[in-house]
PDB file of C-alpha atoms in Angstrom:
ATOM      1  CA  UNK A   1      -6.764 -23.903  25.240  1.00 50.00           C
ATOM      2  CA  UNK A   2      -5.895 -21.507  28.010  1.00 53.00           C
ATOM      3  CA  UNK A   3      -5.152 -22.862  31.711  1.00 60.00           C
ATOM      4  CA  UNK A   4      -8.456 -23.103  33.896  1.00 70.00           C
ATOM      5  CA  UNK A   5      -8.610 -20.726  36.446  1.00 80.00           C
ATOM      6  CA  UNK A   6      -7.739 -21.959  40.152  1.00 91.00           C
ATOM      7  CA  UNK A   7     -10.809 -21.894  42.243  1.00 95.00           C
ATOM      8  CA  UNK A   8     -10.700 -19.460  44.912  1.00 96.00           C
ATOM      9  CA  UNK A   9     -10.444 -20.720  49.083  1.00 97.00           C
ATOM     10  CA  UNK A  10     -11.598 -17.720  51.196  1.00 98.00           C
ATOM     11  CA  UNK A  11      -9.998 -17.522  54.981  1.00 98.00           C
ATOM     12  CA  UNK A  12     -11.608 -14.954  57.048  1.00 97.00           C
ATOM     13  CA  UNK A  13     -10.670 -14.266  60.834  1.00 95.00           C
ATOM     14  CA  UNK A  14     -13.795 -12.460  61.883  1.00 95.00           C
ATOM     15  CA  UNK A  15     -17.563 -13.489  60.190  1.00 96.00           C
ATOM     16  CA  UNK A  16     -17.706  -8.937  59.684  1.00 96.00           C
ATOM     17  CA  UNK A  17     -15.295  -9.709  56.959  1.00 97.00           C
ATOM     18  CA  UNK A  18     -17.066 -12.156  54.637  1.00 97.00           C
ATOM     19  CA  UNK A  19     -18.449 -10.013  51.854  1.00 96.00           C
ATOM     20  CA  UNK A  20     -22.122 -10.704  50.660  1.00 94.00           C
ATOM     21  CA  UNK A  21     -20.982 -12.337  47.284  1.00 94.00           C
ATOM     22  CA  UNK A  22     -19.146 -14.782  49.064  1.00 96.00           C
ATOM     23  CA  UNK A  23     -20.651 -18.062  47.449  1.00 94.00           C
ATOM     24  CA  UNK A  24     -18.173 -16.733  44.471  1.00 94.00           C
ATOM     25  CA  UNK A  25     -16.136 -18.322  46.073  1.00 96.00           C
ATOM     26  CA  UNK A  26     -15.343 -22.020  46.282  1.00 96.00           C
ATOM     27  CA  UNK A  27     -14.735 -22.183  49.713  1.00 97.00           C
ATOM     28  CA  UNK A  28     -15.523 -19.864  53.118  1.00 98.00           C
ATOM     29  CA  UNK A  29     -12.790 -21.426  55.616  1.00 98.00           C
ATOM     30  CA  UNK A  30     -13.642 -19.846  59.607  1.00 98.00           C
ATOM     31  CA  UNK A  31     -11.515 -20.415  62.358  1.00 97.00           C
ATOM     32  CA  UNK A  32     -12.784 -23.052  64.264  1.00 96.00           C
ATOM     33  CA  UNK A  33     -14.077 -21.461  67.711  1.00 95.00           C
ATOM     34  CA  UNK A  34     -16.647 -18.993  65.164  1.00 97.00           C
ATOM     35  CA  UNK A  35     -18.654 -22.397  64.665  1.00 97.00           C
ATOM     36  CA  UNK A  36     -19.799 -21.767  68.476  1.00 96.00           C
ATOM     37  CA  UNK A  37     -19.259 -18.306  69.259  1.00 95.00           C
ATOM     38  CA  UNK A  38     -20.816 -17.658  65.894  1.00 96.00           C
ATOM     39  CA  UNK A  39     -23.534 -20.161  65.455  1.00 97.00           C
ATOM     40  CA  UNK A  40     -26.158 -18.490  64.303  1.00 97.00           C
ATOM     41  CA  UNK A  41     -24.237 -16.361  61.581  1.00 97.00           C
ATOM     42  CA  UNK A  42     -22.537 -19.874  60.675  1.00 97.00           C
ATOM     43  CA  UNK A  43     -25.628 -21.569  60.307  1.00 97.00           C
ATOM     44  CA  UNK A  44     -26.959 -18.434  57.672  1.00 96.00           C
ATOM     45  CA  UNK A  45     -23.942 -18.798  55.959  1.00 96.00           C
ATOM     46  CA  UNK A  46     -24.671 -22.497  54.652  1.00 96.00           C
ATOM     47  CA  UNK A  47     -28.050 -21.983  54.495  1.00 96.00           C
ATOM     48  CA  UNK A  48     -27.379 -19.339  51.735  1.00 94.00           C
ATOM     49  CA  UNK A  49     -25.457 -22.692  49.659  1.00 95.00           C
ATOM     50  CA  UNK A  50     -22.015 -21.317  50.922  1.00 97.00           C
ATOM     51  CA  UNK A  51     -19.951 -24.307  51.022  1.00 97.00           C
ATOM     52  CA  UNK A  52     -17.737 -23.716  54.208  1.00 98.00           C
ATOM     53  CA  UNK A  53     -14.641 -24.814  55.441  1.00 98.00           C
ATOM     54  CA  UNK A  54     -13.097 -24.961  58.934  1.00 98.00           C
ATOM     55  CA  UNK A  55      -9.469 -23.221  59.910  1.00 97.00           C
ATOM     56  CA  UNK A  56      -7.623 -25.276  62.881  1.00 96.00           C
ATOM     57  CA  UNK A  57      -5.933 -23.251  64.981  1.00 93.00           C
ATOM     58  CA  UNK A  58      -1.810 -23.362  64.454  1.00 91.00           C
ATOM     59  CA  UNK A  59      -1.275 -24.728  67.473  1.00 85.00           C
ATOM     60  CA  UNK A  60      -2.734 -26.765  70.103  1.00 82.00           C
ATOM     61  CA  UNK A  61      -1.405 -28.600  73.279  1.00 81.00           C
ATOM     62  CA  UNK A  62      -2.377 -31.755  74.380  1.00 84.00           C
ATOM     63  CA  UNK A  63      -4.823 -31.259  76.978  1.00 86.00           C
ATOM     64  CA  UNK A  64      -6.860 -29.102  74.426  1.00 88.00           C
ATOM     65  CA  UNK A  65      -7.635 -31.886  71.842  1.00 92.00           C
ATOM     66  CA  UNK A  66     -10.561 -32.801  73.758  1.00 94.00           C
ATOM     67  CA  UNK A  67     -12.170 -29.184  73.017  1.00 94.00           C
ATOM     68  CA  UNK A  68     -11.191 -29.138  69.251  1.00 95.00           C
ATOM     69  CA  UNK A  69     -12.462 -32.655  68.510  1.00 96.00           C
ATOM     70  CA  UNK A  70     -15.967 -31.476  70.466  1.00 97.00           C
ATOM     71  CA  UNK A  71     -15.825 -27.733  67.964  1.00 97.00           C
ATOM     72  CA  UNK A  72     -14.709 -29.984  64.883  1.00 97.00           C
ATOM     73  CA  UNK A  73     -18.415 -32.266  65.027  1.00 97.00           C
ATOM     74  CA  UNK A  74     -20.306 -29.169  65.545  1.00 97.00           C
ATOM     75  CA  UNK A  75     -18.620 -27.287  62.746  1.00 98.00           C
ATOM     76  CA  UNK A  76     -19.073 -30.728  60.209  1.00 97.00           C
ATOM     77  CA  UNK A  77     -23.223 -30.299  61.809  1.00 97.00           C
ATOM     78  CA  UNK A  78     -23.051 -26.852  60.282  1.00 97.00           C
ATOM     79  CA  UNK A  79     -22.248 -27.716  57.308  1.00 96.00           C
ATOM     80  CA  UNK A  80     -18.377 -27.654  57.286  1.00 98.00           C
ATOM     81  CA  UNK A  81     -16.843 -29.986  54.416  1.00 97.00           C
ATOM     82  CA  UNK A  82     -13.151 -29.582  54.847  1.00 98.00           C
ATOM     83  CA  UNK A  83     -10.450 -28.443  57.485  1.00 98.00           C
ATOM     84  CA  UNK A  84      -7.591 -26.155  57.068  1.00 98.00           C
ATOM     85  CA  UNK A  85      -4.578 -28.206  58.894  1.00 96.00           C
ATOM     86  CA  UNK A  86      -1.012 -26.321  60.021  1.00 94.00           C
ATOM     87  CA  UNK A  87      -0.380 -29.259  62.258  1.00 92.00           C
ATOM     88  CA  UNK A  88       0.421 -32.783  61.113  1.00 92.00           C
ATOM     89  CA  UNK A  89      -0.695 -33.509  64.871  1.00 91.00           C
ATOM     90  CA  UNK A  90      -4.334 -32.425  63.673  1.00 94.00           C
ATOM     91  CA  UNK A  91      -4.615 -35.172  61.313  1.00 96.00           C
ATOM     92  CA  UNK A  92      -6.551 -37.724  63.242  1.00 95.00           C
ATOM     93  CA  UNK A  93      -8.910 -34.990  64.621  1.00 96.00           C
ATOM     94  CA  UNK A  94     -10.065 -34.033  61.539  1.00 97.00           C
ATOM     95  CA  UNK A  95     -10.125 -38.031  60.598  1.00 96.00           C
ATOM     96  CA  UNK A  96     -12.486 -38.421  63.419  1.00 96.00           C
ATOM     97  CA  UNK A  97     -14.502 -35.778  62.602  1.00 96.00           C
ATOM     98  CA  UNK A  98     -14.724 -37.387  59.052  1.00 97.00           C
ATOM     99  CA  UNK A  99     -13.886 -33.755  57.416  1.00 98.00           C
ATOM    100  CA  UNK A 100     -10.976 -33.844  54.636  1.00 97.00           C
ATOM    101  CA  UNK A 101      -8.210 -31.787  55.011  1.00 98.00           C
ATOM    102  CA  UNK A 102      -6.630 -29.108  53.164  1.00 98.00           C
ATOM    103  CA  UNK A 103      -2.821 -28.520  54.250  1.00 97.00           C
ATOM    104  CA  UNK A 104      -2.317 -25.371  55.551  1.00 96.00           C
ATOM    105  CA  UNK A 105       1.245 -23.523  53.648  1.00 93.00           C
ATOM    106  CA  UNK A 106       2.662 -23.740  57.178  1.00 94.00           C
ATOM    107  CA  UNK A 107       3.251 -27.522  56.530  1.00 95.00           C
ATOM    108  CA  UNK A 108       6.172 -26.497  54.081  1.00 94.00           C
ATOM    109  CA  UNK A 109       5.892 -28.625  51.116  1.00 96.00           C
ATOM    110  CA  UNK A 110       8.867 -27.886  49.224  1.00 95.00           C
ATOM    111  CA  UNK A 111       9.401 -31.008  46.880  1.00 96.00           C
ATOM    112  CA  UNK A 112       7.817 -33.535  44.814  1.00 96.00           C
ATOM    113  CA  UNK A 113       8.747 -36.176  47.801  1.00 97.00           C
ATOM    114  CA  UNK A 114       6.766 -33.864  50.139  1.00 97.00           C
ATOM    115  CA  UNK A 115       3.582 -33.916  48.307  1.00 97.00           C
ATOM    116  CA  UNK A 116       3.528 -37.959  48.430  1.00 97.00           C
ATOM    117  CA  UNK A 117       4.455 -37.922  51.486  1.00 97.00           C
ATOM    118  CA  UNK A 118       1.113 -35.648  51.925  1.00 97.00           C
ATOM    119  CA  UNK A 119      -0.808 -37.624  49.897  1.00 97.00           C
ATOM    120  CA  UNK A 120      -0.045 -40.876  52.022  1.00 97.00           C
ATOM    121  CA  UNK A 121      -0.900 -39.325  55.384  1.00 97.00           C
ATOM    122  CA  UNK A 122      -4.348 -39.188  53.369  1.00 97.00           C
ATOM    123  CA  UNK A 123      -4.577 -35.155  52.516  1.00 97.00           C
ATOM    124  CA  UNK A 124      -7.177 -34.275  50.421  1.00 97.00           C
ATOM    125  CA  UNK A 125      -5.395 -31.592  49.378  1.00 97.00           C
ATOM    126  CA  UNK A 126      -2.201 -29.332  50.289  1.00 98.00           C
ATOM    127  CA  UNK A 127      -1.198 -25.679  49.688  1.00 97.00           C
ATOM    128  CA  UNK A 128       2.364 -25.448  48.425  1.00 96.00           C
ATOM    129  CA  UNK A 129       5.534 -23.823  50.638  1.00 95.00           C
ATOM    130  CA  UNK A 130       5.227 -20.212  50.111  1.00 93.00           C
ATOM    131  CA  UNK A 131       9.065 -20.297  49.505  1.00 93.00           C
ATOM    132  CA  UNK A 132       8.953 -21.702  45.680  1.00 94.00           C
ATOM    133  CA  UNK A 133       9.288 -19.893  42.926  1.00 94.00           C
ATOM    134  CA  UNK A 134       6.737 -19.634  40.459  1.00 93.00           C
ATOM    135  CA  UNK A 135       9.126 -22.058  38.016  1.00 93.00           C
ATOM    136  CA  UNK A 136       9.583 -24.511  41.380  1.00 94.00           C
ATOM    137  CA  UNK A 137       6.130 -24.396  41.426  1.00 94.00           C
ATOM    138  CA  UNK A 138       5.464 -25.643  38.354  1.00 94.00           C
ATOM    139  CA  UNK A 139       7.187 -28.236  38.095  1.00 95.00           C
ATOM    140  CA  UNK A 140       6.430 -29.819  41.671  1.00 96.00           C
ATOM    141  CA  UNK A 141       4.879 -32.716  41.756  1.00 96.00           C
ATOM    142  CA  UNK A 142       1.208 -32.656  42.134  1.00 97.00           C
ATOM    143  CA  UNK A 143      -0.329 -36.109  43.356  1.00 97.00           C
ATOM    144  CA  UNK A 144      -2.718 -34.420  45.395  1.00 96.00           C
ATOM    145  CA  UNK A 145      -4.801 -30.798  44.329  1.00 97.00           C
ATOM    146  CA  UNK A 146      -2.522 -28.397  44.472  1.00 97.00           C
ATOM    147  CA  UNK A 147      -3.058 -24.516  45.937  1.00 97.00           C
ATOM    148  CA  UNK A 148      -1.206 -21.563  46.615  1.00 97.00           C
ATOM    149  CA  UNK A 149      -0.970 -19.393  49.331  1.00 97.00           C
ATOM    150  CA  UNK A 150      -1.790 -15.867  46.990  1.00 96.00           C
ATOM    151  CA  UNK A 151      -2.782 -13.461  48.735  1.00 97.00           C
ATOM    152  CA  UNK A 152      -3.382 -11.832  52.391  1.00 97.00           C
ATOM    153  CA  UNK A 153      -0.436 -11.175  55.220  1.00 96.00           C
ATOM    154  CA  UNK A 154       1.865 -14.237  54.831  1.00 96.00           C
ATOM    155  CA  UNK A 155       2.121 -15.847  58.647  1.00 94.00           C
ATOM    156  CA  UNK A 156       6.023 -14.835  60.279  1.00 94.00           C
ATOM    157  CA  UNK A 157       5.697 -16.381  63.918  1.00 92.00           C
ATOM    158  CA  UNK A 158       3.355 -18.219  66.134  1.00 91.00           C
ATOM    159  CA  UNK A 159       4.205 -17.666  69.850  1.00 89.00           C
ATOM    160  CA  UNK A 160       3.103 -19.149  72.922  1.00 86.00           C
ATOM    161  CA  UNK A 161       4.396 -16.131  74.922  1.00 81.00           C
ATOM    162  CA  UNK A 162       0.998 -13.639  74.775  1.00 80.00           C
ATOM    163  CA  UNK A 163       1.718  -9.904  73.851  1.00 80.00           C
ATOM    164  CA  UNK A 164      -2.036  -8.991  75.375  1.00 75.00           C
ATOM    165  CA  UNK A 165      -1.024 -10.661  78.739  1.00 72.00           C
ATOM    166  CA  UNK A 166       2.554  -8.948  78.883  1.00 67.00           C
ATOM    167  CA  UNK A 167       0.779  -5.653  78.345  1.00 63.00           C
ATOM    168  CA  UNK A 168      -1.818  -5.563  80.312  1.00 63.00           C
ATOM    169  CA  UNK A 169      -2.860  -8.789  82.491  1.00 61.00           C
ATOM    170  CA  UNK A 170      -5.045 -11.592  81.267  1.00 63.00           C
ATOM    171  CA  UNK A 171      -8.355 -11.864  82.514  1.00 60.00           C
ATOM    172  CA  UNK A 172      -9.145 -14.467  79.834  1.00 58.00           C
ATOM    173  CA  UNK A 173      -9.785 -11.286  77.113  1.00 63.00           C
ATOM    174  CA  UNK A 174      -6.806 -10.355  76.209  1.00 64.00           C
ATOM    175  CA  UNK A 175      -6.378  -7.346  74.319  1.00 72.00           C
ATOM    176  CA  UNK A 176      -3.879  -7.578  72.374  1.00 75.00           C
ATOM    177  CA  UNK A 177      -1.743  -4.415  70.588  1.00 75.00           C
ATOM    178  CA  UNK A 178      -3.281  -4.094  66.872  1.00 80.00           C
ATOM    179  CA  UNK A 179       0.819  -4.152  65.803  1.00 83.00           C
ATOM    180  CA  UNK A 180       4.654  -4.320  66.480  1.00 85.00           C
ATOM    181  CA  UNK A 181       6.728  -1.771  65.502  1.00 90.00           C
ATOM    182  CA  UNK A 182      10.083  -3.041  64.955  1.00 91.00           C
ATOM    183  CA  UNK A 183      13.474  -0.671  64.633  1.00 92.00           C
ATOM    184  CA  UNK A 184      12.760  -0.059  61.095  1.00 92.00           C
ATOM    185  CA  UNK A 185       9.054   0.798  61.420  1.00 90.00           C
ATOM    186  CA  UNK A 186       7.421  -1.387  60.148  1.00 91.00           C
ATOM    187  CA  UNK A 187       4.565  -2.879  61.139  1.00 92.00           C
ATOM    188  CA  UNK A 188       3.168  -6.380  62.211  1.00 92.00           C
ATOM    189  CA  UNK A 189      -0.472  -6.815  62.723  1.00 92.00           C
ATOM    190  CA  UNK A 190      -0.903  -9.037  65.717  1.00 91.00           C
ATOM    191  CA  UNK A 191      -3.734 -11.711  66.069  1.00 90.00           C
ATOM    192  CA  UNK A 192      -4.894 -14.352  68.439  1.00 87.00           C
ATOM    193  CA  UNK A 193      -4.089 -18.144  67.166  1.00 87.00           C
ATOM    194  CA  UNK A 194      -8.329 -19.034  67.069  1.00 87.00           C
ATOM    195  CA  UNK A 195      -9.298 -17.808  70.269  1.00 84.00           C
ATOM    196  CA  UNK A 196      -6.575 -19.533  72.446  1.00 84.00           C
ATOM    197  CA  UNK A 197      -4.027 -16.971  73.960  1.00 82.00           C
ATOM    198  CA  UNK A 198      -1.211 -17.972  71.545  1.00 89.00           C
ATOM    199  CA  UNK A 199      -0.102 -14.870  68.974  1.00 90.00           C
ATOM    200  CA  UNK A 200       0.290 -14.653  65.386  1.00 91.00           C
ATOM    201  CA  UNK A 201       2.477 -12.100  63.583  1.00 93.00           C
ATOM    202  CA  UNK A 202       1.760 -11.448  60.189  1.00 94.00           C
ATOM    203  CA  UNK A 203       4.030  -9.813  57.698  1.00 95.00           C
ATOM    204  CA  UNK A 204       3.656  -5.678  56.989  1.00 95.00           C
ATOM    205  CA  UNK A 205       3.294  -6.282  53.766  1.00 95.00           C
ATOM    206  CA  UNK A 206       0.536  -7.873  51.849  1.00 96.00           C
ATOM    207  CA  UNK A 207       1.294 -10.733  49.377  1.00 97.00           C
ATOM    208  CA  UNK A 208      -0.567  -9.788  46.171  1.00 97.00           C
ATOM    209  CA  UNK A 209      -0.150 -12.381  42.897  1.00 96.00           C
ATOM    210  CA  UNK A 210      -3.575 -11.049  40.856  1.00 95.00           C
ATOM    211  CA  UNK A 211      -1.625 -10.032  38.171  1.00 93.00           C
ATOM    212  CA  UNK A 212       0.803 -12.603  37.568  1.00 93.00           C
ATOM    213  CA  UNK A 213      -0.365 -14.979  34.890  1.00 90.00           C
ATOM    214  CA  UNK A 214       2.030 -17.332  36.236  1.00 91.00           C
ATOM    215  CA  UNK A 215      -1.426 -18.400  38.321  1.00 91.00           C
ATOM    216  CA  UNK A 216      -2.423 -20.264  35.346  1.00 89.00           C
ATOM    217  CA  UNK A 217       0.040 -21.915  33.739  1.00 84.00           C
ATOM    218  CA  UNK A 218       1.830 -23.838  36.926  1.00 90.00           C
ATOM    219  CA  UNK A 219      -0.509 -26.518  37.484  1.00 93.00           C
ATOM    220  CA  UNK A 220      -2.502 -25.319  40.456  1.00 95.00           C
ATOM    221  CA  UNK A 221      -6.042 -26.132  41.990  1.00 96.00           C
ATOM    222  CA  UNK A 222      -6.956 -23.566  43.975  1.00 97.00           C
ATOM    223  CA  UNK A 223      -5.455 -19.990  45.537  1.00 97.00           C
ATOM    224  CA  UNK A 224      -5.771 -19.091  49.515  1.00 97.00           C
ATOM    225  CA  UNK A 225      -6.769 -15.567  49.641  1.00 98.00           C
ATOM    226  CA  UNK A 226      -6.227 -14.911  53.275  1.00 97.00           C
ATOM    227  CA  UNK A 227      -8.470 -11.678  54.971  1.00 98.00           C
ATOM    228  CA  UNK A 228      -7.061 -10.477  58.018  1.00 95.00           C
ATOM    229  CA  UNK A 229      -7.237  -6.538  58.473  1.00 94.00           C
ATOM    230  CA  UNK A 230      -9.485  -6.034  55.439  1.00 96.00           C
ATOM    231  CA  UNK A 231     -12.864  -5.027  56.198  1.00 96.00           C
ATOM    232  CA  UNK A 232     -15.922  -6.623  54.031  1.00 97.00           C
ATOM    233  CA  UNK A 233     -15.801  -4.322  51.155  1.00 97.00           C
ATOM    234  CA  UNK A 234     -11.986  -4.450  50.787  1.00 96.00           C
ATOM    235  CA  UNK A 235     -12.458  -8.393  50.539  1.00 97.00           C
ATOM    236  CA  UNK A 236     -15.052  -8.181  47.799  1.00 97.00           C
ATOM    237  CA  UNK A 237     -12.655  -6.168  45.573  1.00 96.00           C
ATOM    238  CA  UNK A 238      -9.759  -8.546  46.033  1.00 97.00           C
ATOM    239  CA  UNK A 239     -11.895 -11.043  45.496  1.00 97.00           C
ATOM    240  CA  UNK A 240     -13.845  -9.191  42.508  1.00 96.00           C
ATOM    241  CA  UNK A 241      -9.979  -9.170  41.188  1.00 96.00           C
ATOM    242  CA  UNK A 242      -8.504 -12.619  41.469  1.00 96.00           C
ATOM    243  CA  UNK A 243     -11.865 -13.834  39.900  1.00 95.00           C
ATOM    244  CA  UNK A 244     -11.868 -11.322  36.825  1.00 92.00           C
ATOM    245  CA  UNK A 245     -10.257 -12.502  33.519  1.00 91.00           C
ATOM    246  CA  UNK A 246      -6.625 -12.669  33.389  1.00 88.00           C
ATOM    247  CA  UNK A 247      -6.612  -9.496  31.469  1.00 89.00           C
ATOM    248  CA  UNK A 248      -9.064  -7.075  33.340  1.00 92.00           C
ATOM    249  CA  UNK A 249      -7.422  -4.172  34.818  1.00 93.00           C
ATOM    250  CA  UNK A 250      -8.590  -4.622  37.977  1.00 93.00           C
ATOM    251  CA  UNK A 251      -6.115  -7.141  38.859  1.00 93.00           C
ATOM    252  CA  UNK A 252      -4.112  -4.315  38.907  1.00 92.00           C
ATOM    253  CA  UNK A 253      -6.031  -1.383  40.091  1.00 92.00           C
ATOM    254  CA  UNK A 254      -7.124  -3.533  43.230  1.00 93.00           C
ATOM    255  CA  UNK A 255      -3.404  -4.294  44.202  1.00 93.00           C
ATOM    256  CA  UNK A 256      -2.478  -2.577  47.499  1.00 91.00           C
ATOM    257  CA  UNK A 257      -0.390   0.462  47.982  1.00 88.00           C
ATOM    258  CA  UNK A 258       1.686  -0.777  50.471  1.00 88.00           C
ATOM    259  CA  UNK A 259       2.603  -5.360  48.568  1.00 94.00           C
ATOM    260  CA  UNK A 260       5.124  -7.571  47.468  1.00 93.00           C
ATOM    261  CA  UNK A 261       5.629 -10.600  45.668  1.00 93.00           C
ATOM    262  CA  UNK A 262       6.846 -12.858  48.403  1.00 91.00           C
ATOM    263  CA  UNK A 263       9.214 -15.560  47.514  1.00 87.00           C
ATOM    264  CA  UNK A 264       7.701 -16.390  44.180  1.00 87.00           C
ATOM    265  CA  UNK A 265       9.860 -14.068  41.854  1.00 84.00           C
ATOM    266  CA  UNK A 266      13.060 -15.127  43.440  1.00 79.00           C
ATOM    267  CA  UNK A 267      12.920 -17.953  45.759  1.00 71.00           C
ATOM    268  CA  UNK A 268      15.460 -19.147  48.781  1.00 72.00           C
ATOM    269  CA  UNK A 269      17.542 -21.271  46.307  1.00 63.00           C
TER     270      UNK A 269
END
């Protein structure tokens, strides 16, 4: 018989993003602060059945554990059933908060050794490094279920130093530049890290795998589809896409102008 298809985990940045056919989906993941900022449109979400999920923020010092552990009980009261974890150091948060966690791709699981190393620290489930290859991929070891990071603007730096502040000043609303332009041209879309004033440059380029049947033959769970400058419609069509048979031509007519393939047609190695 043919390989299932992965089910799909939906990341959103802004709530204006999630399309109306959402509960397509497997999973809704919303950064974390959006569970009070956001209540209201949270709380609509789940009551519509759409099973949600909860996206840490990258980073977080010390001092502001206090405030995430508070947002993680409020997001598990509105119906959250898993967290998306890019810090090891988040673990025990999400323990106490008695949501499982997914493992973000920033983790870098790269080998077999990794993933039971994962699956001792007591993930419920891990995305793989975004620098395999698809035949790396297949044959890592899967103790734990097993996603990929497949499409959206891959992550390329989190920095503490905040572009909106240099700019302008920071009167606690900083507005940051939509993009860098580096020497080349090209552009990096620039976001906050949750709604703390760390910044997160994503690549120019968006990662698109729709049309790689690779997707069902290497053993995997579940696919991150990551929305970041889309708007609502453009997510329903990717998401339309990666949930049409493996043959339908809209996994190709939906790719965008402007993608690549990552690391999964070549690797590092």
């Amino acid at each position: 018989p043919a390989p299932a298809a992965p089910d799909l985990c939906c990341l959103f940045t802004q709530l204006d993003q999630v399309p109306e056919r959402i509960d397509r989906a497997a999973l809704c993941v919303l950064p974390l602060h959006l569970f009070e900022t956001e209540r209201d449109a949270v709380a609509a979400l789940a009551a519509r059945g759409v099973r949600l999920g909860v996206q840490l923020p990258r980073g977080a010092r010390d001092g502001e554990f206090a405030r995430v552990a508070a947002l993680l009980q409020t997001a598990k009261e509105l119906g959250a059933v898993a967290a998306v974890v890019a810090n090891l150091g988040h673990l025990a948060l999400c323990a106490e908060a008695g949501l499982p966690v997914i493992g973000d791709l920033a983790l870098n699981l790269y080998n077999s050794q990794a993933m039971e190393t994962a699956k001792e620290l007591g993930l419920a489930a891990v995305t793989a490094s975004c620098e395999l290859s698809f035949p790396q991929l297949r044959d890592l070891g899967k103790p734990l279920p097993t996603g990929l990071f497949a499409y959206g603007r891959l992550p390329l730096m989190l920095t503490e130093n905040c572009l909106g502040k240099n700019a302008g000043g920071c009167q606690g609303d900083c507005k940051l530049p939509a993009r860098i332009t580096d020497r080349t041209g090209a552009a990096y879309p620039v976001f906050h890290d949750g709604d703390s004033c760390r910044n997160l440059l994503l690549n120019p380029k968006t990662l698109w795998l729709a049309d790689r049947r690779e997707l069902f033959g290497s053993g995997l769970h579940f696919l991150l589809l990551s929305f970041t400058t889309e708007s609502a419609a453009e997510a329903e069509t990717v998401l339309a896409a990666y949930l049409s048979d493996p043959e339908d031509p809209l996994r190709q007519t939906a790719r965008p102008e402007d993608f690549t393939r990552g690391l999964l047609t070549r690797g590092v190695l």
